[in-house]
PDB file of C-alpha atoms in Angstrom:
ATOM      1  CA  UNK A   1      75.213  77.892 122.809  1.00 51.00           C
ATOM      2  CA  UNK A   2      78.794  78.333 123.656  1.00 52.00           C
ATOM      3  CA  UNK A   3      78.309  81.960 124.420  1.00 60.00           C
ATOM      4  CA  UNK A   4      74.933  81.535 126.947  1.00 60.00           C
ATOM      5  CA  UNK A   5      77.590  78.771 128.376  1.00 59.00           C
ATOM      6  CA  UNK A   6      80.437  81.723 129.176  1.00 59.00           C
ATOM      7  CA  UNK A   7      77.713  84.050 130.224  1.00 62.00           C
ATOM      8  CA  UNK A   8      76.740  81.422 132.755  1.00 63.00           C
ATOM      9  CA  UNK A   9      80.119  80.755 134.065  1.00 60.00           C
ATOM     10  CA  UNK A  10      80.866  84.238 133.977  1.00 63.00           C
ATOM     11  CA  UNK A  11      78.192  85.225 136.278  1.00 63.00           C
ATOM     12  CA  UNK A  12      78.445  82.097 138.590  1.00 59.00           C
ATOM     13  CA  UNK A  13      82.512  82.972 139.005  1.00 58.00           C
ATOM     14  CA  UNK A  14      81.476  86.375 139.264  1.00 62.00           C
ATOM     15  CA  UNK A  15      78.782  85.793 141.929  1.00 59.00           C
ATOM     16  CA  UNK A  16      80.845  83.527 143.965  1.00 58.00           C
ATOM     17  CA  UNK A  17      83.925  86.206 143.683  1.00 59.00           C
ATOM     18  CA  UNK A  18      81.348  88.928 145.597  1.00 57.00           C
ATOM     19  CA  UNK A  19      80.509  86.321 148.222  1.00 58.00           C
ATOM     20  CA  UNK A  20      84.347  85.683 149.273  1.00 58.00           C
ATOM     21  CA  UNK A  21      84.811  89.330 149.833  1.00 61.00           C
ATOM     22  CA  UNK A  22      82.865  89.778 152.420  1.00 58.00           C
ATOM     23  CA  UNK A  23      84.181  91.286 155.531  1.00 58.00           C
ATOM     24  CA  UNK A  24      85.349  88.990 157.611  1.00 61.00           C
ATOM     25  CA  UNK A  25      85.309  91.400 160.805  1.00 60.00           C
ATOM     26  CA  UNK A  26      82.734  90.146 163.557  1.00 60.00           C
ATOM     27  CA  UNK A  27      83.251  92.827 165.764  1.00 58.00           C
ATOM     28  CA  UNK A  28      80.526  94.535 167.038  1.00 58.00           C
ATOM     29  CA  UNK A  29      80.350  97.530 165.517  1.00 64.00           C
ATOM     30  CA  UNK A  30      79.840 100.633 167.964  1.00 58.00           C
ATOM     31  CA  UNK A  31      78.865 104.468 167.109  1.00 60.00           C
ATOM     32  CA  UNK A  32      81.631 107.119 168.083  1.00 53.00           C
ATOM     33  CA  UNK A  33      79.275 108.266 171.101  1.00 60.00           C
ATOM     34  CA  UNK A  34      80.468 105.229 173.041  1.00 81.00           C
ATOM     35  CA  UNK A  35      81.484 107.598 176.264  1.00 89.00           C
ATOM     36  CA  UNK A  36      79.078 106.237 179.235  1.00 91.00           C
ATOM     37  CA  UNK A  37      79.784 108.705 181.881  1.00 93.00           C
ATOM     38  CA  UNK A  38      82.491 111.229 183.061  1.00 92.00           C
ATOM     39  CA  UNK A  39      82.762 112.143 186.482  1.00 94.00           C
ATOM     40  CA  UNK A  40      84.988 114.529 188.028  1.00 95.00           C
ATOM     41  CA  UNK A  41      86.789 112.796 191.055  1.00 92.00           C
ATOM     42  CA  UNK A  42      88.898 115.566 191.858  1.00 91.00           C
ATOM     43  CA  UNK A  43      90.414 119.217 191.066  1.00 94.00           C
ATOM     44  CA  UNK A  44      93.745 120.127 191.900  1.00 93.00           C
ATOM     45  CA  UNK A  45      95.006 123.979 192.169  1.00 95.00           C
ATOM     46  CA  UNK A  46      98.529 125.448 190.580  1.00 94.00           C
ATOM     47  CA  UNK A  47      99.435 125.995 194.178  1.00 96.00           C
ATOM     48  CA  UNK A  48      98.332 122.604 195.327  1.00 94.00           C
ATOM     49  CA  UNK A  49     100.455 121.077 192.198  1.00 92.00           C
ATOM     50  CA  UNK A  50     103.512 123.514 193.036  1.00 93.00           C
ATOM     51  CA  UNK A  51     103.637 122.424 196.869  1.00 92.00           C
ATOM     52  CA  UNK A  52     103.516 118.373 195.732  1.00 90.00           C
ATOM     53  CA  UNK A  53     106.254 119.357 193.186  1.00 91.00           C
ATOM     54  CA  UNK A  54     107.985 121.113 196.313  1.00 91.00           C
ATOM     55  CA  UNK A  55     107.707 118.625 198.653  1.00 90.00           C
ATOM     56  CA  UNK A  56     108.645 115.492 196.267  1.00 88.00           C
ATOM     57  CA  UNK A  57     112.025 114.057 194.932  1.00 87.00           C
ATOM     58  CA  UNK A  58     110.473 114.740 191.554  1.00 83.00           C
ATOM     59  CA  UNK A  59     112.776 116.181 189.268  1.00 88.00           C
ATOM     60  CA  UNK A  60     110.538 119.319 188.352  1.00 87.00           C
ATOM     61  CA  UNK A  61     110.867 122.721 188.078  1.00 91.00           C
ATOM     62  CA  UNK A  62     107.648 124.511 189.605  1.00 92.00           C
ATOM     63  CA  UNK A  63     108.316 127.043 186.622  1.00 93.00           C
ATOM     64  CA  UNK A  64     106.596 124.446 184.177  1.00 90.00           C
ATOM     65  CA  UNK A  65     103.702 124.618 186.162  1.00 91.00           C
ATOM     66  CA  UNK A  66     101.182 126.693 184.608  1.00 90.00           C
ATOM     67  CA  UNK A  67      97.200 126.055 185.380  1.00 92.00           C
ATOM     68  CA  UNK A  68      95.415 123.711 188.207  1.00 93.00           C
ATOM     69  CA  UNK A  69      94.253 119.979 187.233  1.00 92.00           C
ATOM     70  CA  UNK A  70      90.788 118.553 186.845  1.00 91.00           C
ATOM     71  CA  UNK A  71      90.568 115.213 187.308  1.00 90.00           C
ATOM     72  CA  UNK A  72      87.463 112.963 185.347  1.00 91.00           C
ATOM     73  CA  UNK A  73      87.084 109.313 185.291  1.00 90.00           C
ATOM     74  CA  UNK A  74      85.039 108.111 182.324  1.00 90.00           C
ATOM     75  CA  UNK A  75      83.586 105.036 181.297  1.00 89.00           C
ATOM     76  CA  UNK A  76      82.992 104.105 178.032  1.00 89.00           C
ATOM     77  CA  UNK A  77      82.223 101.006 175.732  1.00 88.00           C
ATOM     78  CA  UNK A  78      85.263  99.063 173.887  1.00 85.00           C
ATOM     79  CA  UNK A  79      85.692  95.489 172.675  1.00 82.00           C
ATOM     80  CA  UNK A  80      87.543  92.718 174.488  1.00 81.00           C
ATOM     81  CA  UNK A  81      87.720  88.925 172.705  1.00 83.00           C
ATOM     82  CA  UNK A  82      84.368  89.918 170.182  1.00 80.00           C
ATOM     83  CA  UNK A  83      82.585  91.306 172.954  1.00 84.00           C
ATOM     84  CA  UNK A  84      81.254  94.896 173.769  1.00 85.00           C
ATOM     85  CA  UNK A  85      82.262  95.810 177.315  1.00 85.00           C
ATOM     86  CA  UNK A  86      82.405  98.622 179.922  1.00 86.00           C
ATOM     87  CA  UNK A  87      85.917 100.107 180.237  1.00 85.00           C
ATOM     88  CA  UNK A  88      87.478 103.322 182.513  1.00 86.00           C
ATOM     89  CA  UNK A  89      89.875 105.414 182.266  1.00 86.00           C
ATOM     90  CA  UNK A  90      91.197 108.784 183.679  1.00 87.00           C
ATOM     91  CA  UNK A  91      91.139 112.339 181.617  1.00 88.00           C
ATOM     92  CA  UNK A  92      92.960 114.908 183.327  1.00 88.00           C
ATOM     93  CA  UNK A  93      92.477 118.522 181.712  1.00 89.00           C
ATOM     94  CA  UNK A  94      94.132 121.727 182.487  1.00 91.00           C
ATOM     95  CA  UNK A  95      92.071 124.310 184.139  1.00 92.00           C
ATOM     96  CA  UNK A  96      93.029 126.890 181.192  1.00 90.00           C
ATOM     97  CA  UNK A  97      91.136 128.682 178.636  1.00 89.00           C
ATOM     98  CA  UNK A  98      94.034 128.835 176.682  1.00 88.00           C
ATOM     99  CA  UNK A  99      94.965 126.371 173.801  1.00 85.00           C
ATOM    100  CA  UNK A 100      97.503 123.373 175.729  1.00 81.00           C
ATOM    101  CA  UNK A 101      99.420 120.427 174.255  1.00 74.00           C
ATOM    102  CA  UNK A 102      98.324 117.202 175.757  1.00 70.00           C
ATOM    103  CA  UNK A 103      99.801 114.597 176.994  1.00 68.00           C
ATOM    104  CA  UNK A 104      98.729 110.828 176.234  1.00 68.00           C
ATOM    105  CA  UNK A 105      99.574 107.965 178.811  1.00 68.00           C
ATOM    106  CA  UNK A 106      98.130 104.131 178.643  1.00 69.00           C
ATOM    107  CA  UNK A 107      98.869 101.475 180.874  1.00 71.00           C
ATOM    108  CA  UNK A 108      99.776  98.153 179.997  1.00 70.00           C
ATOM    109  CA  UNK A 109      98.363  94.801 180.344  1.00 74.00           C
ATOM    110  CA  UNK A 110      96.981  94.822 184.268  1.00 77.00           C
ATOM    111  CA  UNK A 111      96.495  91.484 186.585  1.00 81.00           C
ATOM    112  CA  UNK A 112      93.437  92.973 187.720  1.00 82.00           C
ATOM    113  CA  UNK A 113      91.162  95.909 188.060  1.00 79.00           C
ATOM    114  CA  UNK A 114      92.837  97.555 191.391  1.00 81.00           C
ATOM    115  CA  UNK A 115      95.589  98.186 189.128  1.00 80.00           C
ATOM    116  CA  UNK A 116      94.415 100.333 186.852  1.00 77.00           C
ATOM    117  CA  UNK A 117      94.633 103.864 186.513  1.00 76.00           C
ATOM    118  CA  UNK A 118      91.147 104.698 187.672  1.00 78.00           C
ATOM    119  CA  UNK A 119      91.528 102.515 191.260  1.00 80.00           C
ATOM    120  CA  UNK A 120      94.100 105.591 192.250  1.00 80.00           C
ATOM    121  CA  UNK A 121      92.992 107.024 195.667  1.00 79.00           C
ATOM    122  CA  UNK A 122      92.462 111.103 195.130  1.00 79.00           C
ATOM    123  CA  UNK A 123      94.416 111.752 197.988  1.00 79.00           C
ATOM    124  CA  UNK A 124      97.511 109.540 196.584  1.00 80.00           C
ATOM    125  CA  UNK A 125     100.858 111.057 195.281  1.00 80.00           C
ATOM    126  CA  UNK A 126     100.648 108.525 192.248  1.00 79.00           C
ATOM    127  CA  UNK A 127      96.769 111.139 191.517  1.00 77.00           C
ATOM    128  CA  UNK A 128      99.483 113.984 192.924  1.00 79.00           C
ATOM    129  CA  UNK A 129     102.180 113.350 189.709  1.00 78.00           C
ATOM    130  CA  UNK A 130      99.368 112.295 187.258  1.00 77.00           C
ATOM    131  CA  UNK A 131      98.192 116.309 188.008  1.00 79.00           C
ATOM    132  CA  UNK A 132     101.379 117.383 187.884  1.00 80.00           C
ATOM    133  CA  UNK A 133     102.223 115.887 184.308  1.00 74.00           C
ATOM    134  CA  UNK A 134      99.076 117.446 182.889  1.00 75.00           C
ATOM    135  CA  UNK A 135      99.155 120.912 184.287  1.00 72.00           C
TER     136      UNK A 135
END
């Protein structure tokens, strides 16, 4: 009797050991094809990139310069407070053929959605110096 006894507390310890380790993560879970759309906004030429550089106060030698600028702004899903939202962002890839290093750059915490990155007008110098940096 004393050993059905330890098989039943053995398997009721056991059984309420699996149930605590349960993941307590309630995210929603999303698949790694969470991009929405990409659209390109706006291409910018070596020359075009070399005569803002020119122009500017920038500290930069023209000599780093070395392909034109596509601009895409993307939309993809994300999570925000257990909740599966829409979110944008800018890509900015170097017209080149060629391997390139890359450049990351996130903003910070915004006060609202003019701020972000993807509220830039094209014509800006703020969309200028982004293309610069990634060419």
């Amino acid at each position: 009797m004393v050993t059905s006894k330890n098989f039943w507390l053995f398997a009721v310890l056991s059984f309420a050991g699996l149930i605590g380790c349960q993941d307590e993560n309630n995210e929603p879970s999303l698949v790694p094809e969470t991009l929405i759309e990409s659209q390109l906004i706006v291409s910018k030429s070596k020359e075009q990139i070399i005569s803002f550089v020119e122009g500017s106060s920038f500290p930069i030698s023209t000599a780093t310069i070395k392909t034109g600028v596509d601009v895409y702004k993307i939309t993809y899903k994300s999570h925000l407070n257990g909740e599966v939202i829409t979110a944008s962002g800018l890509v900015l890839l170097p017209q080149s053929s060629e391997g390139v290093g890359m450049l990351s750059f996130q903003h910070g915490t915004i006060a609202s959605n003019e701020e972000a990155p993807t509220q830039t007008p094209v014509g800006s110098s703020t969309m200028s110096f982004y293309a610069t940096m990634a060419s």
